């Protein structure tokens, strides 16, 4: 008889010991760390992952229970992978069992076999390769796609927006065939490499530096949109593939950037590339997991959680748009995929490339302190001239729907020249509130300390924080007046106004409302790229990664809300957003124009950003953080708590503040959250800061221990956020 230490998905910061009866041990393969077992827990049977075998235990003999069954013949998690998950759990102060649960595909969580590893591939038949003319445009597009990318997986085609129906009709016509792939021995042959440009000098320096690095090294590839960062990733990956090693490419959102996926496919047409994102089925997740683990897959392009995929021979990690907030999980295990990427690269002793036009201050700070090597691309690869920024003073400017007449005039000029114009406002809906003209009543959400947004098209008031829907009132609930009007602007209103102002010009709106239906985003993007849409209105969804060849003017309507905010990161996020949105202009050949509407044109941040660019702004902002002792100069964690009883919430947090301060730790709070009430619950928080990361972690570890015994903790909902990216 011997013992095993296992991790089980329970909300407790500890692991559990079980005994293994000798006959069980002999009946199956020898037990090893990383295998799953079935154990009794309370009166349930649970899947557990073995962390270690041991000959002794501290659990008394009459208390220790025996495992029921060994599930696996071989470990599903390597020692290295368990170490990654242990690090993650420790760093983010989250129970190890739950961390492992989050990392595993659901089939593996449930104890299923990992060996369902076939993959559906689709390729052109000889008849299909002739690209016969077809009436259905999507079918023809699919044929064209396959003729450029070669054999592709079903998952990939779905991610590119092709439906099962389109694929099936082409199979019926014998223009494409489907096959099942169980494995792929791509390492044994040199990769085919599609046509590629000759690197410019800065790109070549970046590539050589990365390729010649040995062991673990991190690079920040800083370069404006269009400066050829993706080209650098591609040429570095080529070397990785030639060595027969795998690569992980993290991207913010796959659905939004089918072009990126296509570029990788065209460059490496026979290389198995798999995608990982939230729309995969459980089965597709398991396939990708297993293909990575067996090295049957060479490149994974994935969103945040792909950082937990197992790789047999990982050779490089790329994090594209590393500043993007979608890399940080905002609930349960609040990990940052970029930061875990650094740990993984260190673990595997491989290079890590972080690319961005607008690096996060955290990353830039490390680059300035030589923890990361800075590689700069300062020129746009295909455009000689930089975008022209202009601050448009809104004070005393006549406007319609929040668009200055001067902006409208400029739009007209660009449209006349046959160009596309983008109008950006980070607020969806028609107007953020309704107001009563007689008494000043505002439409508020009854459950939150915020307003309910007017959605005119669907005739509803919707709270964007709790999702509650309300009827649109015809009379003021307070004074009975019928004089109720939209107050403030949202994208729906801008779209309505521009459609009437430019009746001959097609207007396309892109935000979460307009793209809710499956396929609608792809359709809108197609329309834009085929030149149909001339005016694009949208939220930050428009800012992400798209290449719109004809956009020559970007108008940013609401700059001011980011200038005066309670979150010290608001200016950083504003500067990133402005730069990213501006990057959509002038992508092919001609310099773009960017108009920023503001009431504060003299604001030093705007001046710096417009005159000297993000690079300069970011370095200035970093010095400000230094003066104020804020992250990334110091390290931070936030304990957030919410509950229906405000006193319990505040008491819970107050109880965490030690009477006699701890050296090296600064505490702030309890303070109300920026939105004090959401969905009927009061929300407060406690900020914890330390110069020294180890001191912070020691403190947090003690606090988590204390919380597992605290009675107050059971009365509220609380969470701990290490390295938060917002308040
Ligand atoms: P980023 O990732 O920085 O936005 P990309 O790699 O997408 O930049 O490059 C922008 C455009 O310039 C792409 O169309 C790309 O094919 C092209 N490009 C990149 N590098 C070169 C180069 N060295 N020579 C010619 N074209 C290039
Ligand atoms: Zn009223
Ligand atoms: Zn609400």
PDB file of C-alpha atoms in Angstrom, residues 175-368:
ATOM      1  CA  UNK A 175     -16.029  19.483 -55.537  1.00  0.00           C
ATOM      2  CA  UNK A 176     -14.462  18.869 -52.143  1.00  0.00           C
ATOM      3  CA  UNK A 177     -13.797  15.762 -50.087  1.00  0.00           C
ATOM      4  CA  UNK A 178     -13.586  15.097 -46.418  1.00  0.00           C
ATOM      5  CA  UNK A 179     -11.016  12.879 -44.759  1.00  0.00           C
ATOM      6  CA  UNK A 180     -10.133  11.887 -41.251  1.00  0.00           C
ATOM      7  CA  UNK A 181      -6.631  12.545 -39.981  1.00  0.00           C
ATOM      8  CA  UNK A 182      -5.337  10.781 -36.885  1.00  0.00           C
ATOM      9  CA  UNK A 183      -1.848  12.026 -36.921  1.00  0.00           C
ATOM     10  CA  UNK A 184       0.489  14.209 -38.846  1.00  0.00           C
ATOM     11  CA  UNK A 185       4.191  13.676 -39.228  1.00  0.00           C
ATOM     12  CA  UNK A 186       5.006  17.148 -40.365  1.00  0.00           C
ATOM     13  CA  UNK A 187       8.370  17.188 -38.607  1.00  0.00           C
ATOM     14  CA  UNK A 188       9.908  14.658 -40.962  1.00  0.00           C
ATOM     15  CA  UNK A 189       9.652  16.937 -44.005  1.00  0.00           C
ATOM     16  CA  UNK A 190      10.809  20.503 -44.530  1.00  0.00           C
ATOM     17  CA  UNK A 191       7.840  22.886 -44.415  1.00  0.00           C
ATOM     18  CA  UNK A 192       6.582  24.371 -47.644  1.00  0.00           C
ATOM     19  CA  UNK A 193       6.854  28.127 -47.368  1.00  0.00           C
ATOM     20  CA  UNK A 194       4.592  30.407 -49.399  1.00  0.00           C
ATOM     21  CA  UNK A 195       5.865  33.550 -51.066  1.00  0.00           C
ATOM     22  CA  UNK A 196       7.181  36.172 -48.685  1.00  0.00           C
ATOM     23  CA  UNK A 197       8.566  39.689 -48.891  1.00  0.00           C
ATOM     24  CA  UNK A 198      12.202  40.547 -48.280  1.00  0.00           C
ATOM     25  CA  UNK A 199      12.467  41.986 -44.799  1.00  0.00           C
ATOM     26  CA  UNK A 200      13.402  45.606 -44.379  1.00  0.00           C
ATOM     27  CA  UNK A 201      16.403  46.412 -42.245  1.00  0.00           C
ATOM     28  CA  UNK A 202      14.601  46.746 -38.919  1.00  0.00           C
ATOM     29  CA  UNK A 203      12.602  43.578 -39.510  1.00  0.00           C
ATOM     30  CA  UNK A 204      15.760  41.709 -40.440  1.00  0.00           C
ATOM     31  CA  UNK A 205      17.488  42.876 -37.264  1.00  0.00           C
ATOM     32  CA  UNK A 206      14.491  41.757 -35.211  1.00  0.00           C
ATOM     33  CA  UNK A 207      14.359  38.331 -36.870  1.00  0.00           C
ATOM     34  CA  UNK A 208      18.066  37.699 -36.565  1.00  0.00           C
ATOM     35  CA  UNK A 209      18.135  38.765 -32.933  1.00  0.00           C
ATOM     36  CA  UNK A 210      15.263  36.453 -32.084  1.00  0.00           C
ATOM     37  CA  UNK A 211      16.562  33.511 -34.119  1.00  0.00           C
ATOM     38  CA  UNK A 212      20.043  33.790 -32.656  1.00  0.00           C
ATOM     39  CA  UNK A 213      18.869  33.937 -29.064  1.00  0.00           C
ATOM     40  CA  UNK A 214      19.336  30.792 -27.073  1.00  0.00           C
ATOM     41  CA  UNK A 215      17.343  29.569 -24.120  1.00  0.00           C
ATOM     42  CA  UNK A 216      14.725  31.745 -22.517  1.00  0.00           C
ATOM     43  CA  UNK A 217      14.547  35.301 -23.770  1.00  0.00           C
ATOM     44  CA  UNK A 218      11.670  37.741 -24.082  1.00  0.00           C
ATOM     45  CA  UNK A 219      11.358  40.316 -26.806  1.00  0.00           C
ATOM     46  CA  UNK A 220       9.078  43.279 -27.068  1.00  0.00           C
ATOM     47  CA  UNK A 221       8.469  43.934 -30.749  1.00  0.00           C
ATOM     48  CA  UNK A 222       7.215  47.493 -30.721  1.00  0.00           C
ATOM     49  CA  UNK A 223       5.930  48.798 -34.035  1.00  0.00           C
ATOM     50  CA  UNK A 224       3.000  50.760 -35.365  1.00  0.00           C
ATOM     51  CA  UNK A 225       0.170  48.971 -37.114  1.00  0.00           C
ATOM     52  CA  UNK A 226       1.367  47.935 -40.547  1.00  0.00           C
ATOM     53  CA  UNK A 227       5.057  48.068 -39.642  1.00  0.00           C
ATOM     54  CA  UNK A 228       5.420  44.363 -40.405  1.00  0.00           C
ATOM     55  CA  UNK A 229       5.313  42.681 -36.992  1.00  0.00           C
ATOM     56  CA  UNK A 230       3.286  39.754 -38.297  1.00  0.00           C
ATOM     57  CA  UNK A 231       5.882  39.304 -41.023  1.00  0.00           C
ATOM     58  CA  UNK A 232       8.558  39.051 -38.321  1.00  0.00           C
ATOM     59  CA  UNK A 233       6.541  36.400 -36.437  1.00  0.00           C
ATOM     60  CA  UNK A 234       6.098  34.435 -39.664  1.00  0.00           C
ATOM     61  CA  UNK A 235       9.772  34.450 -40.554  1.00  0.00           C
ATOM     62  CA  UNK A 236      10.805  33.513 -37.010  1.00  0.00           C
ATOM     63  CA  UNK A 237       8.239  30.707 -36.984  1.00  0.00           C
ATOM     64  CA  UNK A 238       9.684  29.383 -40.211  1.00  0.00           C
ATOM     65  CA  UNK A 239      12.954  28.689 -38.384  1.00  0.00           C
ATOM     66  CA  UNK A 240      11.064  27.042 -35.528  1.00  0.00           C
ATOM     67  CA  UNK A 241       9.228  24.751 -37.958  1.00  0.00           C
ATOM     68  CA  UNK A 242      12.461  23.851 -39.722  1.00  0.00           C
ATOM     69  CA  UNK A 243      13.783  22.618 -36.391  1.00  0.00           C
ATOM     70  CA  UNK A 244      10.652  20.452 -36.048  1.00  0.00           C
ATOM     71  CA  UNK A 245       9.452  22.458 -33.076  1.00  0.00           C
ATOM     72  CA  UNK A 246       5.974  23.697 -32.263  1.00  0.00           C
ATOM     73  CA  UNK A 247       4.773  27.229 -31.705  1.00  0.00           C
ATOM     74  CA  UNK A 248       1.945  28.907 -29.866  1.00  0.00           C
ATOM     75  CA  UNK A 249       0.583  32.183 -31.242  1.00  0.00           C
ATOM     76  CA  UNK A 250      -1.730  33.983 -28.849  1.00  0.00           C
ATOM     77  CA  UNK A 251      -4.178  36.450 -30.380  1.00  0.00           C
ATOM     78  CA  UNK A 252      -6.915  38.515 -28.727  1.00  0.00           C
ATOM     79  CA  UNK A 253      -9.895  37.221 -30.701  1.00  0.00           C
ATOM     80  CA  UNK A 254      -9.980  34.843 -33.656  1.00  0.00           C
ATOM     81  CA  UNK A 255     -13.470  35.603 -34.975  1.00  0.00           C
ATOM     82  CA  UNK A 256     -12.443  39.208 -35.447  1.00  0.00           C
ATOM     83  CA  UNK A 257      -9.292  38.481 -37.404  1.00  0.00           C
ATOM     84  CA  UNK A 258      -9.814  35.769 -40.016  1.00  0.00           C
ATOM     85  CA  UNK A 259      -7.166  37.536 -42.104  1.00  0.00           C
ATOM     86  CA  UNK A 260      -4.464  36.644 -39.597  1.00  0.00           C
ATOM     87  CA  UNK A 261      -5.381  32.972 -39.720  1.00  0.00           C
ATOM     88  CA  UNK A 262      -5.321  33.079 -43.506  1.00  0.00           C
ATOM     89  CA  UNK A 263      -1.899  34.643 -43.589  1.00  0.00           C
ATOM     90  CA  UNK A 264      -0.441  31.828 -41.498  1.00  0.00           C
ATOM     91  CA  UNK A 265      -2.160  29.210 -43.648  1.00  0.00           C
ATOM     92  CA  UNK A 266      -0.874  30.707 -46.884  1.00  0.00           C
ATOM     93  CA  UNK A 267       2.652  31.006 -45.618  1.00  0.00           C
ATOM     94  CA  UNK A 268       2.771  27.420 -44.336  1.00  0.00           C
ATOM     95  CA  UNK A 269       0.320  25.549 -46.552  1.00  0.00           C
ATOM     96  CA  UNK A 270       1.201  21.966 -45.518  1.00  0.00           C
ATOM     97  CA  UNK A 271       1.910  22.665 -41.912  1.00  0.00           C
ATOM     98  CA  UNK A 272      -0.764  21.514 -39.484  1.00  0.00           C
ATOM     99  CA  UNK A 273      -2.114  24.670 -37.866  1.00  0.00           C
ATOM    100  CA  UNK A 274      -4.901  24.415 -35.339  1.00  0.00           C
ATOM    101  CA  UNK A 275      -7.120  27.051 -33.813  1.00  0.00           C
ATOM    102  CA  UNK A 276      -8.244  27.412 -30.237  1.00  0.00           C
ATOM    103  CA  UNK A 277     -11.043  29.771 -29.228  1.00  0.00           C
ATOM    104  CA  UNK A 278     -14.274  29.914 -27.312  1.00  0.00           C
ATOM    105  CA  UNK A 279     -16.515  28.680 -30.138  1.00  0.00           C
ATOM    106  CA  UNK A 280     -14.889  25.229 -30.384  1.00  0.00           C
ATOM    107  CA  UNK A 281     -16.967  22.179 -29.509  1.00  0.00           C
ATOM    108  CA  UNK A 282     -15.810  19.942 -26.656  1.00  0.00           C
ATOM    109  CA  UNK A 283     -14.649  17.420 -29.195  1.00  0.00           C
ATOM    110  CA  UNK A 284     -12.608  19.987 -31.135  1.00  0.00           C
ATOM    111  CA  UNK A 285     -10.978  21.066 -27.891  1.00  0.00           C
ATOM    112  CA  UNK A 286      -9.963  17.536 -27.079  1.00  0.00           C
ATOM    113  CA  UNK A 287      -8.584  17.084 -30.603  1.00  0.00           C
ATOM    114  CA  UNK A 288      -6.468  20.187 -30.404  1.00  0.00           C
ATOM    115  CA  UNK A 289      -5.244  19.285 -26.918  1.00  0.00           C
ATOM    116  CA  UNK A 290      -4.209  15.821 -28.002  1.00  0.00           C
ATOM    117  CA  UNK A 291      -2.682  16.879 -31.323  1.00  0.00           C
ATOM    118  CA  UNK A 292      -0.522  19.393 -29.451  1.00  0.00           C
ATOM    119  CA  UNK A 293       0.497  16.833 -26.894  1.00  0.00           C
ATOM    120  CA  UNK A 294       1.558  14.346 -29.577  1.00  0.00           C
ATOM    121  CA  UNK A 295       3.225  17.095 -31.639  1.00  0.00           C
ATOM    122  CA  UNK A 296       0.867  16.227 -34.498  1.00  0.00           C
ATOM    123  CA  UNK A 297       0.083  19.899 -34.656  1.00  0.00           C
ATOM    124  CA  UNK A 298       2.813  22.429 -35.414  1.00  0.00           C
ATOM    125  CA  UNK A 299       1.225  25.803 -34.746  1.00  0.00           C
ATOM    126  CA  UNK A 300      -1.685  26.743 -32.546  1.00  0.00           C
ATOM    127  CA  UNK A 301      -3.305  30.128 -33.065  1.00  0.00           C
ATOM    128  CA  UNK A 302      -5.348  30.611 -29.976  1.00  0.00           C
ATOM    129  CA  UNK A 303      -7.040  32.968 -27.591  1.00  0.00           C
ATOM    130  CA  UNK A 304      -6.265  33.351 -23.890  1.00  0.00           C
ATOM    131  CA  UNK A 305      -6.841  29.810 -22.630  1.00  0.00           C
ATOM    132  CA  UNK A 306      -4.593  28.221 -25.256  1.00  0.00           C
ATOM    133  CA  UNK A 307      -1.769  29.121 -22.876  1.00  0.00           C
ATOM    134  CA  UNK A 308      -2.700  25.909 -21.010  1.00  0.00           C
ATOM    135  CA  UNK A 309      -2.318  23.586 -24.025  1.00  0.00           C
ATOM    136  CA  UNK A 310       0.266  20.832 -23.648  1.00  0.00           C
ATOM    137  CA  UNK A 311       3.071  20.857 -26.225  1.00  0.00           C
ATOM    138  CA  UNK A 312       5.525  18.056 -26.728  1.00  0.00           C
ATOM    139  CA  UNK A 313       8.197  20.277 -28.236  1.00  0.00           C
ATOM    140  CA  UNK A 314       7.371  23.925 -27.847  1.00  0.00           C
ATOM    141  CA  UNK A 315       9.884  26.140 -29.641  1.00  0.00           C
ATOM    142  CA  UNK A 316       8.425  29.646 -29.469  1.00  0.00           C
ATOM    143  CA  UNK A 317       5.535  31.672 -28.087  1.00  0.00           C
ATOM    144  CA  UNK A 318       4.197  34.786 -29.804  1.00  0.00           C
ATOM    145  CA  UNK A 319       1.700  37.106 -28.119  1.00  0.00           C
ATOM    146  CA  UNK A 320       0.225  39.407 -30.735  1.00  0.00           C
ATOM    147  CA  UNK A 321      -1.367  42.670 -29.519  1.00  0.00           C
ATOM    148  CA  UNK A 322       0.096  41.892 -26.123  1.00  0.00           C
ATOM    149  CA  UNK A 323      -1.550  44.969 -24.557  1.00  0.00           C
ATOM    150  CA  UNK A 324      -5.032  43.631 -25.277  1.00  0.00           C
ATOM    151  CA  UNK A 325      -7.203  43.271 -22.196  1.00  0.00           C
ATOM    152  CA  UNK A 326      -8.769  40.036 -23.460  1.00  0.00           C
ATOM    153  CA  UNK A 327      -5.602  38.183 -22.396  1.00  0.00           C
ATOM    154  CA  UNK A 328      -6.646  38.728 -18.792  1.00  0.00           C
ATOM    155  CA  UNK A 329      -9.421  36.491 -17.519  1.00  0.00           C
ATOM    156  CA  UNK A 330     -11.866  38.580 -15.524  1.00  0.00           C
ATOM    157  CA  UNK A 331     -13.538  35.914 -13.431  1.00  0.00           C
ATOM    158  CA  UNK A 332     -12.719  32.692 -11.540  1.00  0.00           C
ATOM    159  CA  UNK A 333      -8.976  32.149 -12.183  1.00  0.00           C
ATOM    160  CA  UNK A 334      -7.936  35.719 -13.013  1.00  0.00           C
ATOM    161  CA  UNK A 335      -4.811  34.867 -14.983  1.00  0.00           C
ATOM    162  CA  UNK A 336      -3.051  36.939 -17.602  1.00  0.00           C
ATOM    163  CA  UNK A 337      -2.111  34.771 -20.589  1.00  0.00           C
ATOM    164  CA  UNK A 338       0.775  37.092 -21.524  1.00  0.00           C
ATOM    165  CA  UNK A 339       2.327  36.771 -18.098  1.00  0.00           C
ATOM    166  CA  UNK A 340       1.874  33.000 -18.043  1.00  0.00           C
ATOM    167  CA  UNK A 341       3.433  32.947 -21.512  1.00  0.00           C
ATOM    168  CA  UNK A 342       6.556  34.398 -19.943  1.00  0.00           C
ATOM    169  CA  UNK A 343       6.572  31.624 -17.353  1.00  0.00           C
ATOM    170  CA  UNK A 344       6.112  28.950 -20.020  1.00  0.00           C
ATOM    171  CA  UNK A 345       8.847  30.364 -22.200  1.00  0.00           C
ATOM    172  CA  UNK A 346      11.116  30.343 -19.159  1.00  0.00           C
ATOM    173  CA  UNK A 347      10.095  26.766 -18.372  1.00  0.00           C
ATOM    174  CA  UNK A 348      10.760  25.521 -21.912  1.00  0.00           C
ATOM    175  CA  UNK A 349      13.850  27.752 -22.336  1.00  0.00           C
ATOM    176  CA  UNK A 350      12.522  29.286 -25.550  1.00  0.00           C
ATOM    177  CA  UNK A 351      11.982  32.774 -26.977  1.00  0.00           C
ATOM    178  CA  UNK A 352       8.852  34.779 -26.279  1.00  0.00           C
ATOM    179  CA  UNK A 353       7.819  37.547 -28.691  1.00  0.00           C
ATOM    180  CA  UNK A 354       5.381  40.163 -27.432  1.00  0.00           C
ATOM    181  CA  UNK A 355       4.169  42.347 -30.272  1.00  0.00           C
ATOM    182  CA  UNK A 356       2.209  45.572 -30.131  1.00  0.00           C
ATOM    183  CA  UNK A 357       1.845  49.044 -31.579  1.00  0.00           C
ATOM    184  CA  UNK A 358       0.840  50.159 -28.106  1.00  0.00           C
ATOM    185  CA  UNK A 359       2.662  48.056 -25.507  1.00  0.00           C
ATOM    186  CA  UNK A 360       1.143  47.769 -22.052  1.00  0.00           C
ATOM    187  CA  UNK A 361       3.051  49.875 -19.535  1.00  0.00           C
ATOM    188  CA  UNK A 362       3.830  46.632 -17.660  1.00  0.00           C
ATOM    189  CA  UNK A 363       5.648  45.285 -20.697  1.00  0.00           C
ATOM    190  CA  UNK A 364       7.344  48.537 -21.556  1.00  0.00           C
ATOM    191  CA  UNK A 365       8.593  48.846 -17.981  1.00  0.00           C
ATOM    192  CA  UNK A 366      10.257  45.440 -18.278  1.00  0.00           C
ATOM    193  CA  UNK A 367      11.767  46.417 -21.621  1.00  0.00           C
ATOM    194  CA  UNK A 368      13.177  49.647 -20.231  1.00  0.00           C
TER     195      UNK A 368
END
